[in-house]
């Protein structure tokens, strides 16, 4: 199956600083990547859809100026949490669809990034 | 609006005790229904895709089935290592993104 990596796996930052999370498709080119946020014991919350070479599409209620998404290449998307605050602490997960799959339905997820803002 | 409802929210089984997880869905047109497994602190792992009613997929102790309104994930003779949260998602023919259910957390006791 397709492999998606994320870096870093864990990050602790101080309130007011910015943090960048990288999402890479390792063995395929991903024209579309997704960014999710997950709180403890809750399901995935889609934040935005990232399209290579164009602006990301943000879900309702997600601040696009706070959560900056860049999809500069077919294998890399980044999520930057700007001016982070403790309430931004969460588990962030990216995913991608493999264009070789039938109907482009299933998603391959990265291992996630645990962000803690102190 | 697409909707996915998973039940039960949590399921505790003894090792070897078979059971089923349910995923009820509402979509205007089904492009695909997906099952994922998520272990604590990790990203979801893709398990199955089902495309049409009557379709079945199997992998080790897991079997997924699909009707026009719901999908079941049957777990036969589960082992403790099957403990995880199982997520169901649907992709509408008119949508670019999948809709996920809240998941069923399965605990298998030895």
CSV table of N, CA, C and O in Angstrom, one decimal, chain A residues 44-86:
chain,number,residue,atom,x,y,z
A,44,UNK,N,-12.0,12.0,13.6
A,44,UNK,CA,-11.2,12.9,12.8
A,44,UNK,C,-12.0,14.1,12.4
A,44,UNK,O,-13.2,14.0,12.0
A,45,UNK,N,-11.4,15.3,12.5
A,45,UNK,CA,-12.1,16.5,12.0
A,45,UNK,C,-11.3,17.0,10.8
A,45,UNK,O,-10.1,17.5,11.0
A,46,UNK,N,-11.9,17.1,9.7
A,46,UNK,CA,-11.2,17.6,8.5
A,46,UNK,C,-11.0,19.1,8.6
A,46,UNK,O,-12.0,19.8,8.9
A,47,UNK,N,-9.8,19.5,8.4
A,47,UNK,CA,-9.5,20.9,8.5
A,47,UNK,C,-9.5,21.5,7.1
A,47,UNK,O,-10.0,22.6,6.9
A,48,UNK,N,-8.8,20.8,6.2
A,48,UNK,CA,-8.6,21.4,4.9
A,48,UNK,C,-8.2,20.4,3.9
A,48,UNK,O,-7.7,19.3,4.2
A,49,UNK,N,-8.5,20.7,2.6
A,49,UNK,CA,-8.1,19.9,1.5
A,49,UNK,C,-7.0,20.6,0.8
A,49,UNK,O,-7.2,21.8,0.4
A,50,UNK,N,-5.8,20.0,0.6
A,50,UNK,CA,-4.7,20.6,0.0
A,50,UNK,C,-4.5,20.1,-1.4
A,50,UNK,O,-4.3,18.9,-1.7
A,51,UNK,N,-4.5,21.0,-2.4
A,51,UNK,CA,-4.3,20.7,-3.8
A,51,UNK,C,-3.0,21.2,-4.3
A,51,UNK,O,-2.7,22.4,-4.1
A,52,UNK,N,-2.2,20.4,-5.0
A,52,UNK,CA,-0.9,20.8,-5.5
A,52,UNK,C,-1.0,21.9,-6.4
A,52,UNK,O,-1.8,21.9,-7.4
A,53,UNK,N,-0.3,23.0,-6.2
A,53,UNK,CA,-0.2,24.1,-7.1
A,53,UNK,C,-1.4,25.1,-6.9
A,53,UNK,O,-1.5,26.1,-7.7
A,54,UNK,N,-2.3,24.9,-6.0
A,54,UNK,CA,-3.4,25.9,-5.8
A,54,UNK,C,-3.6,26.0,-4.3
A,54,UNK,O,-3.1,25.4,-3.5
A,55,UNK,N,-4.5,27.0,-4.0
A,55,UNK,CA,-4.9,27.3,-2.6
A,55,UNK,C,-5.6,26.1,-2.0
A,55,UNK,O,-6.4,25.5,-2.7
A,56,UNK,N,-5.4,26.0,-0.7
A,56,UNK,CA,-6.1,24.9,0.0
A,56,UNK,C,-7.6,25.3,0.2
A,56,UNK,O,-7.9,26.5,0.2
A,57,UNK,N,-8.4,24.3,0.3
A,57,UNK,CA,-9.9,24.5,0.6
A,57,UNK,C,-10.1,24.2,2.1
A,57,UNK,O,-9.9,23.1,2.5
A,58,UNK,N,-10.5,25.2,2.9
A,58,UNK,CA,-10.7,25.1,4.3
A,58,UNK,C,-12.1,24.7,4.6
A,58,UNK,O,-13.0,25.2,4.0
A,59,UNK,N,-12.3,23.9,5.7
A,59,UNK,CA,-13.6,23.6,6.2
A,59,UNK,C,-14.1,24.8,7.0
A,59,UNK,O,-13.4,25.6,7.5
A,60,UNK,N,-15.4,24.8,7.0
A,60,UNK,CA,-16.1,25.9,7.8
A,60,UNK,C,-15.6,25.9,9.2
A,60,UNK,O,-15.5,24.9,9.9
A,61,UNK,N,-15.3,27.1,9.7
A,61,UNK,CA,-14.8,27.3,11.1
A,61,UNK,C,-13.3,27.1,11.3
A,61,UNK,O,-12.8,27.4,12.4
A,62,UNK,N,-12.6,26.8,10.2
A,62,UNK,CA,-11.1,26.6,10.4
A,62,UNK,C,-10.5,27.9,9.9
A,62,UNK,O,-10.7,28.4,8.8
A,63,UNK,N,-9.7,28.5,10.7
A,63,UNK,CA,-9.1,29.8,10.4
A,63,UNK,C,-7.9,29.6,9.4
A,63,UNK,O,-6.8,29.1,9.8
A,64,UNK,N,-8.0,30.1,8.2
A,64,UNK,CA,-7.0,29.8,7.2
A,64,UNK,C,-5.7,30.7,7.5
A,64,UNK,O,-4.7,30.3,7.0
A,65,UNK,N,-5.9,31.8,8.2
A,65,UNK,CA,-4.7,32.6,8.5
A,65,UNK,C,-3.9,32.0,9.7
A,65,UNK,O,-2.8,32.4,9.9
A,66,UNK,N,-4.6,31.1,10.4
A,66,UNK,CA,-3.9,30.5,11.5
A,66,UNK,C,-3.3,29.2,11.1
A,66,UNK,O,-2.2,28.8,11.6
A,67,UNK,N,-3.9,28.5,10.3
A,67,UNK,CA,-3.5,27.2,9.8
A,67,UNK,C,-3.1,27.3,8.3
A,67,UNK,O,-4.0,27.1,7.5
A,68,UNK,N,-1.8,27.6,8.1
A,68,UNK,CA,-1.4,27.8,6.7
A,68,UNK,C,-1.0,26.5,6.1
A,68,UNK,O,-0.2,25.8,6.6
A,69,UNK,N,-1.6,26.2,4.9
A,69,UNK,CA,-1.3,25.0,4.2
A,69,UNK,C,-0.7,25.3,2.9
A,69,UNK,O,-1.2,26.2,2.1
A,70,UNK,N,0.5,24.6,2.6
A,70,UNK,CA,1.2,24.8,1.3
A,70,UNK,C,1.4,23.4,0.7
A,70,UNK,O,1.9,22.5,1.4
A,71,UNK,N,1.1,23.3,-0.5
A,71,UNK,CA,1.2,22.0,-1.3
A,71,UNK,C,2.1,22.3,-2.5
A,71,UNK,O,1.6,22.4,-3.6
A,72,UNK,N,3.4,22.5,-2.2
A,72,UNK,CA,4.3,23.0,-3.2
A,72,UNK,C,4.7,22.0,-4.3
A,72,UNK,O,5.1,22.3,-5.4
A,73,UNK,N,4.6,20.7,-3.9
A,73,UNK,CA,5.0,19.7,-4.9
A,73,UNK,C,4.1,18.5,-4.8
A,73,UNK,O,3.2,18.5,-3.9
A,74,UNK,N,4.2,17.5,-5.7
A,74,UNK,CA,3.3,16.4,-5.7
A,74,UNK,C,3.5,15.4,-4.6
A,74,UNK,O,2.8,14.4,-4.4
A,75,UNK,N,4.6,15.6,-3.8
A,75,UNK,CA,4.9,14.7,-2.7
A,75,UNK,C,5.0,15.4,-1.3
A,75,UNK,O,5.2,14.7,-0.3
A,76,UNK,N,4.7,16.7,-1.3
A,76,UNK,CA,4.9,17.4,0.0
A,76,UNK,C,3.8,18.4,0.2
A,76,UNK,O,3.5,19.3,-0.6
A,77,UNK,N,3.2,18.3,1.4
A,77,UNK,CA,2.3,19.4,1.9
A,77,UNK,C,2.7,19.7,3.3
A,77,UNK,O,3.1,18.9,4.0
A,78,UNK,N,2.6,21.0,3.6
A,78,UNK,CA,3.0,21.5,4.9
A,78,UNK,C,1.8,22.2,5.6
A,78,UNK,O,1.0,22.9,4.9
A,79,UNK,N,1.7,22.0,6.9
A,79,UNK,CA,0.7,22.7,7.7
A,79,UNK,C,1.5,23.5,8.7
A,79,UNK,O,2.3,23.0,9.5
A,80,UNK,N,1.3,24.9,8.7
A,80,UNK,CA,2.0,25.7,9.7
A,80,UNK,C,0.9,26.3,10.6
A,80,UNK,O,0.0,27.0,10.2
A,81,UNK,N,1.1,26.0,11.9
A,81,UNK,CA,0.2,26.6,12.9
A,81,UNK,C,0.9,27.9,13.4
A,81,UNK,O,2.0,27.9,14.0
A,82,UNK,N,0.3,29.0,13.1
A,82,UNK,CA,0.9,30.3,13.4
A,82,UNK,C,0.4,30.8,14.7
A,82,UNK,O,-0.7,30.6,15.1
A,83,UNK,N,1.3,31.5,15.5
A,83,UNK,CA,1.0,32.0,16.8
A,83,UNK,C,0.2,31.0,17.6
A,83,UNK,O,-1.0,31.3,18.0
A,84,UNK,N,0.8,29.9,17.8
A,84,UNK,CA,0.1,28.8,18.5
A,84,UNK,C,-0.3,29.2,19.9
A,84,UNK,O,0.5,29.9,20.6
A,85,UNK,N,-1.4,28.6,20.4
A,85,UNK,CA,-1.9,28.8,21.7
A,85,UNK,C,-2.2,27.4,22.3
A,85,UNK,O,-2.4,26.5,21.5
A,86,UNK,N,-2.3,27.3,23.6
A,86,UNK,CA,-2.6,26.0,24.2
A,86,UNK,C,-3.8,25.3,23.6
A,86,UNK,O,-3.8,24.1,23.5
